[in-house]
PDB file of C-alpha atoms in Angstrom:
ATOM      1  CA  MET A   1     -39.561  67.797  19.274  1.00 70.00           C
ATOM      2  CA  ASN A   2     -41.952  70.814  19.847  1.00 82.00           C
ATOM      3  CA  ASP A   3     -45.844  71.176  18.062  1.00 74.00           C
ATOM      4  CA  GLN A   4     -44.518  73.373  15.507  1.00 75.00           C
ATOM      5  CA  ASP A   5     -41.461  70.915  14.645  1.00 80.00           C
ATOM      6  CA  ALA A   6     -44.800  67.968  14.977  1.00 83.00           C
ATOM      7  CA  LEU A   7     -46.709  69.869  12.839  1.00 80.00           C
ATOM      8  CA  GLN A   8     -44.882  70.305   9.695  1.00 83.00           C
ATOM      9  CA  LEU A   9     -42.934  66.960   9.681  1.00 88.00           C
ATOM     10  CA  GLN A  10     -46.709  65.994   9.500  1.00 87.00           C
ATOM     11  CA  LEU A  11     -47.872  68.263   6.255  1.00 88.00           C
ATOM     12  CA  ASP A  12     -44.835  67.191   4.732  1.00 90.00           C
ATOM     13  CA  LEU A  13     -45.480  63.274   5.027  1.00 92.00           C
ATOM     14  CA  LEU A  14     -49.362  64.191   4.177  1.00 93.00           C
ATOM     15  CA  LEU A  15     -47.779  66.186   1.303  1.00 93.00           C
ATOM     16  CA  GLU A  16     -45.804  63.364   0.168  1.00 95.00           C
ATOM     17  CA  GLN A  17     -48.611  60.829   0.405  1.00 96.00           C
ATOM     18  CA  ALA A  18     -50.599  62.641  -1.569  1.00 96.00           C
ATOM     19  CA  THR A  19     -48.307  63.614  -3.674  1.00 97.00           C
ATOM     20  CA  VAL A  20     -48.076  59.606  -4.376  1.00 97.00           C
ATOM     21  CA  ARG A  21     -51.360  59.043  -5.416  1.00 97.00           C
ATOM     22  CA  GLN A  22     -50.901  61.474  -8.110  1.00 97.00           C
ATOM     23  CA  LEU A  23     -47.966  58.786  -9.837  1.00 97.00           C
ATOM     24  CA  ASN A  24     -49.470  56.772 -11.929  1.00 95.00           C
ATOM     25  CA  LYS A  25     -51.317  59.570 -13.807  1.00 96.00           C
ATOM     26  CA  ILE A  26     -47.669  61.640 -13.754  1.00 97.00           C
ATOM     27  CA  VAL A  27     -45.950  58.406 -15.651  1.00 95.00           C
ATOM     28  CA  ARG A  28     -49.035  58.657 -17.648  1.00 93.00           C
ATOM     29  CA  GLN A  29     -48.428  61.928 -19.126  1.00 96.00           C
ATOM     30  CA  ALA A  30     -45.170  61.672 -19.142  1.00 96.00           C
ATOM     31  CA  SER A  31     -45.566  58.771 -21.463  1.00 92.00           C
ATOM     32  CA  GLU A  32     -48.206  59.902 -24.047  1.00 93.00           C
ATOM     33  CA  ALA A  33     -45.455  63.158 -24.605  1.00 96.00           C
ATOM     34  CA  VAL A  34     -43.025  60.876 -25.246  1.00 94.00           C
ATOM     35  CA  LEU A  35     -45.095  59.247 -27.826  1.00 91.00           C
ATOM     36  CA  LEU A  36     -44.396  62.765 -29.875  1.00 94.00           C
ATOM     37  CA  LEU A  37     -41.078  61.076 -29.500  1.00 92.00           C
ATOM     38  CA  ALA A  38     -41.554  57.868 -31.745  1.00 88.00           C
ATOM     39  CA  GLY A  39     -38.759  58.445 -34.709  1.00 85.00           C
ATOM     40  CA  ASN A  40     -37.862  61.696 -33.690  1.00 88.00           C
ATOM     41  CA  ARG A  41     -33.600  61.199 -34.076  1.00 88.00           C
ATOM     42  CA  ASP A  42     -32.549  65.025 -33.219  1.00 93.00           C
ATOM     43  CA  MET A  43     -33.805  64.484 -29.867  1.00 94.00           C
ATOM     44  CA  GLU A  44     -31.270  63.263 -26.938  1.00 93.00           C
ATOM     45  CA  VAL A  45     -31.119  61.094 -24.188  1.00 92.00           C
ATOM     46  CA  SER A  46     -28.915  63.974 -22.115  1.00 94.00           C
ATOM     47  CA  GLN A  47     -31.259  67.044 -23.628  1.00 96.00           C
ATOM     48  CA  LEU A  48     -34.366  66.434 -21.069  1.00 96.00           C
ATOM     49  CA  ARG A  49     -31.668  64.273 -18.739  1.00 96.00           C
ATOM     50  CA  ASN A  50     -30.774  68.340 -18.582  1.00 97.00           C
ATOM     51  CA  LEU A  51     -34.603  70.233 -18.342  1.00 97.00           C
ATOM     52  CA  LEU A  52     -34.579  67.808 -14.961  1.00 97.00           C
ATOM     53  CA  SER A  53     -31.179  68.679 -14.234  1.00 97.00           C
ATOM     54  CA  VAL A  54     -32.602  72.247 -14.847  1.00 98.00           C
ATOM     55  CA  ALA A  55     -35.775  71.430 -12.577  1.00 97.00           C
ATOM     56  CA  VAL A  56     -34.040  70.212  -9.866  1.00 97.00           C
ATOM     57  CA  GLU A  57     -31.595  73.526  -9.810  1.00 98.00           C
ATOM     58  CA  SER A  58     -34.109  76.305 -10.342  1.00 97.00           C
ATOM     59  CA  ARG A  59     -37.919  75.198  -8.643  1.00 95.00           C
ATOM     60  CA  SER A  60     -39.259  76.998 -10.607  1.00 97.00           C
ATOM     61  CA  VAL A  61     -42.279  75.996 -13.148  1.00 97.00           C
ATOM     62  CA  GLU A  62     -41.636  79.412 -14.909  1.00 98.00           C
ATOM     63  CA  VAL A  63     -37.996  78.831 -15.597  1.00 98.00           C
ATOM     64  CA  VAL A  64     -38.552  75.658 -17.091  1.00 98.00           C
ATOM     65  CA  ILE A  65     -41.118  76.496 -19.427  1.00 98.00           C
ATOM     66  CA  ASN A  66     -38.860  79.392 -20.957  1.00 98.00           C
ATOM     67  CA  PHE A  67     -36.101  77.217 -20.699  1.00 98.00           C
ATOM     68  CA  ILE A  68     -38.017  74.465 -23.182  1.00 98.00           C
ATOM     69  CA  ARG A  69     -39.164  77.195 -25.355  1.00 98.00           C
ATOM     70  CA  TYR A  70     -35.151  78.194 -25.388  1.00 98.00           C
ATOM     71  CA  GLN A  71     -35.607  74.153 -26.544  1.00 97.00           C
ATOM     72  CA  ILE A  72     -37.589  75.260 -29.085  1.00 98.00           C
ATOM     73  CA  ALA A  73     -35.911  78.361 -30.448  1.00 97.00           C
ATOM     74  CA  ARG A  74     -32.631  76.307 -30.461  1.00 95.00           C
ATOM     75  CA  ASN A  75     -32.848  72.910 -31.446  1.00 95.00           C
ATOM     76  CA  SER A  76     -36.541  73.064 -33.537  1.00 95.00           C
ATOM     77  CA  ARG A  77     -35.888  69.708 -35.382  1.00 95.00           C
ATOM     78  CA  ALA A  78     -35.973  67.437 -32.043  1.00 96.00           C
ATOM     79  CA  TRP A  79     -37.987  69.681 -30.210  1.00 97.00           C
ATOM     80  CA  GLY A  80     -40.824  70.858 -32.976  1.00 95.00           C
ATOM     81  CA  ILE A  81     -42.431  74.045 -33.221  1.00 94.00           C
ATOM     82  CA  GLU A  82     -45.047  73.738 -34.219  1.00 93.00           C
ATOM     83  CA  ARG A  83     -49.160  73.138 -32.148  1.00 92.00           C
ATOM     84  CA  GLY A  84     -48.897  69.881 -30.425  1.00 92.00           C
ATOM     85  CA  SER A  85     -45.518  68.899 -30.354  1.00 96.00           C
ATOM     86  CA  PHE A  86     -43.091  67.436 -28.324  1.00 98.00           C
ATOM     87  CA  GLY A  87     -41.802  70.905 -26.809  1.00 98.00           C
ATOM     88  CA  HIS A  88     -45.193  72.438 -26.856  1.00 98.00           C
ATOM     89  CA  ARG A  89     -46.949  69.271 -25.156  1.00 98.00           C
ATOM     90  CA  VAL A  90     -44.960  69.281 -22.610  1.00 98.00           C
ATOM     91  CA  ILE A  91     -45.356  73.011 -21.734  1.00 98.00           C
ATOM     92  CA  GLU A  92     -49.159  72.440 -22.583  1.00 98.00           C
ATOM     93  CA  ASP A  93     -48.616  69.710 -19.193  1.00 98.00           C
ATOM     94  CA  LEU A  94     -46.832  72.049 -17.078  1.00 98.00           C
ATOM     95  CA  ARG A  95     -49.755  74.047 -17.306  1.00 96.00           C
ATOM     96  CA  LYS A  96     -52.686  72.276 -17.657  1.00 96.00           C
ATOM     97  CA  PRO A  97     -52.619  68.398 -15.716  1.00 96.00           C
ATOM     98  CA  LEU A  98     -49.635  69.551 -13.194  1.00 97.00           C
ATOM     99  CA  GLN A  99     -51.922  72.455 -12.009  1.00 96.00           C
ATOM    100  CA  GLY A 100     -54.502  69.708 -11.835  1.00 97.00           C
ATOM    101  CA  TRP A 101     -52.366  67.302  -9.689  1.00 97.00           C
ATOM    102  CA  THR A 102     -51.028  70.621  -7.453  1.00 96.00           C
ATOM    103  CA  ASP A 103     -55.270  70.883  -6.893  1.00 95.00           C
ATOM    104  CA  ALA A 104     -55.472  67.672  -6.362  1.00 97.00           C
ATOM    105  CA  VAL A 105     -52.548  67.019  -3.856  1.00 96.00           C
ATOM    106  CA  LEU A 106     -53.611  70.216  -1.825  1.00 94.00           C
ATOM    107  CA  LYS A 107     -57.471  69.315  -1.105  1.00 94.00           C
ATOM    108  CA  GLU A 108     -55.803  66.026   0.541  1.00 93.00           C
ATOM    109  CA  VAL A 109     -53.916  68.999   2.799  1.00 92.00           C
ATOM    110  CA  THR A 110     -56.520  71.111   3.197  1.00 90.00           C
ATOM    111  CA  ASP A 111     -59.677  68.773   4.369  1.00 91.00           C
ATOM    112  CA  ARG A 112     -56.752  67.164   6.933  1.00 88.00           C
ATOM    113  CA  HIS A 113     -54.947  71.070   7.650  1.00 84.00           C
ATOM    114  CA  PRO A 114     -56.561  73.879   6.389  1.00 83.00           C
ATOM    115  CA  ASP A 115     -55.345  76.575   8.418  1.00 80.00           C
ATOM    116  CA  HIS A 116     -51.278  75.256   7.386  1.00 72.00           C
ATOM    117  CA  ALA A 117     -51.502  74.596   3.868  1.00 70.00           C
ATOM    118  CA  GLU A 118     -50.235  78.243   3.221  1.00 72.00           C
ATOM    119  CA  GLY A 119     -46.745  78.135   1.208  1.00 80.00           C
ATOM    120  CA  LEU A 120     -47.810  74.370   0.051  1.00 90.00           C
ATOM    121  CA  ARG A 121     -48.938  74.667  -3.735  1.00 91.00           C
ATOM    122  CA  GLU A 122     -45.339  75.920  -4.368  1.00 92.00           C
ATOM    123  CA  ARG A 123     -43.502  73.076  -3.265  1.00 92.00           C
ATOM    124  CA  ALA A 124     -46.562  70.413  -4.405  1.00 95.00           C
ATOM    125  CA  SER A 125     -45.760  72.175  -8.233  1.00 96.00           C
ATOM    126  CA  VAL A 126     -42.640  72.041  -8.318  1.00 96.00           C
ATOM    127  CA  ARG A 127     -42.635  68.008  -7.456  1.00 97.00           C
ATOM    128  CA  LEU A 128     -44.934  66.559  -8.872  1.00 98.00           C
ATOM    129  CA  MET A 129     -42.296  68.969 -12.062  1.00 98.00           C
ATOM    130  CA  GLN A 130     -39.968  67.098 -10.885  1.00 98.00           C
ATOM    131  CA  LEU A 131     -41.564  63.408 -11.033  1.00 98.00           C
ATOM    132  CA  TYR A 132     -43.444  64.348 -14.410  1.00 98.00           C
ATOM    133  CA  LEU A 133     -39.897  65.631 -15.801  1.00 98.00           C
ATOM    134  CA  GLY A 134     -37.718  62.593 -14.036  1.00 98.00           C
ATOM    135  CA  TYR A 135     -40.660  59.707 -15.624  1.00 96.00           C
ATOM    136  CA  LEU A 136     -40.768  61.797 -18.838  1.00 97.00           C
ATOM    137  CA  ASN A 137     -36.498  61.838 -19.176  1.00 96.00           C
ATOM    138  CA  ARG A 138     -37.515  57.646 -18.126  1.00 93.00           C
ATOM    139  CA  ALA A 139     -39.409  56.672 -21.163  1.00 90.00           C
ATOM    140  CA  PHE A 140     -37.545  58.971 -23.461  1.00 92.00           C
ATOM    141  CA  TYR A 141     -33.711  56.532 -22.212  1.00 89.00           C
ATOM    142  CA  ALA A 142     -35.728  52.431 -23.046  1.00 83.00           C
ATOM    143  CA  ALA A 143     -36.897  53.958 -25.944  1.00 81.00           C
ATOM    144  CA  ARG A 144     -34.349  55.336 -27.309  1.00 79.00           C
ATOM    145  CA  ARG A 145     -31.400  52.079 -26.610  1.00 74.00           C
ATOM    146  CA  VAL A 146     -35.186  50.201 -27.664  1.00 68.00           C
ATOM    147  CA  ASP A 147     -36.227  52.411 -30.059  1.00 59.00           C
ATOM    148  CA  THR A 148     -39.268  51.573 -32.769  1.00 59.00           C
ATOM    149  CA  PRO A 149     -40.894  48.308 -30.849  1.00 64.00           C
ATOM    150  CA  TYR A 150     -40.431  49.944 -27.538  1.00 62.00           C
ATOM    151  CA  PHE A 151     -42.407  53.077 -28.389  1.00 69.00           C
ATOM    152  CA  ASP A 152     -44.862  50.503 -29.792  1.00 72.00           C
ATOM    153  CA  THR A 153     -45.271  48.461 -26.893  1.00 70.00           C
ATOM    154  CA  LEU A 154     -45.904  51.892 -24.655  1.00 69.00           C
ATOM    155  CA  LYS A 155     -48.454  52.472 -27.045  1.00 73.00           C
ATOM    156  CA  GLU A 156     -50.115  50.215 -26.323  1.00 72.00           C
ATOM    157  CA  LEU A 157     -50.215  49.490 -23.155  1.00 67.00           C
ATOM    158  CA  LEU A 158     -51.304  53.743 -22.369  1.00 69.00           C
ATOM    159  CA  ASN A 159     -53.863  52.249 -24.784  1.00 73.00           C
ATOM    160  CA  SER A 160     -55.001  48.736 -23.157  1.00 69.00           C
ATOM    161  CA  SER A 161     -54.687  50.672 -19.616  1.00 69.00           C
ATOM    162  CA  ASN A 162     -57.622  53.735 -21.453  1.00 68.00           C
ATOM    163  CA  SER A 163     -59.521  49.901 -21.787  1.00 58.00           C
TER     164      SER A 163
END
């Protein structure tokens, strides 16, 4: 293994460790978004699974946002067209909180390797987006299977951890 390979492995490990430290925030944000779907009978598990597939295949935040806009136009009852509705909330999360998580991850990496963090922003952003959408999918899947009690339990858990 040469020095360049060793450095790349070290950067990959630092990136992964910094990403893991954002998981609680990511899970909370995804769970809060899912609460907007309480009582929504039009959203299907397959729609969020398709969204996650787009994120994994495209590896592009902008492609995912474009896909969500398409879904909002195509099925407004499931995704919502009003500001603050589920679809718009997910887009907002992919714009603002995702940026904050990415900045935090990059700060950790650049604190250790300031000269070698170039090009990591997009990798970090894509990975964090995929995690967010994965947890969004999981939370909705559980909510859809258990229905109202799960939404109530999820809301209670989020409220109790804010205290």
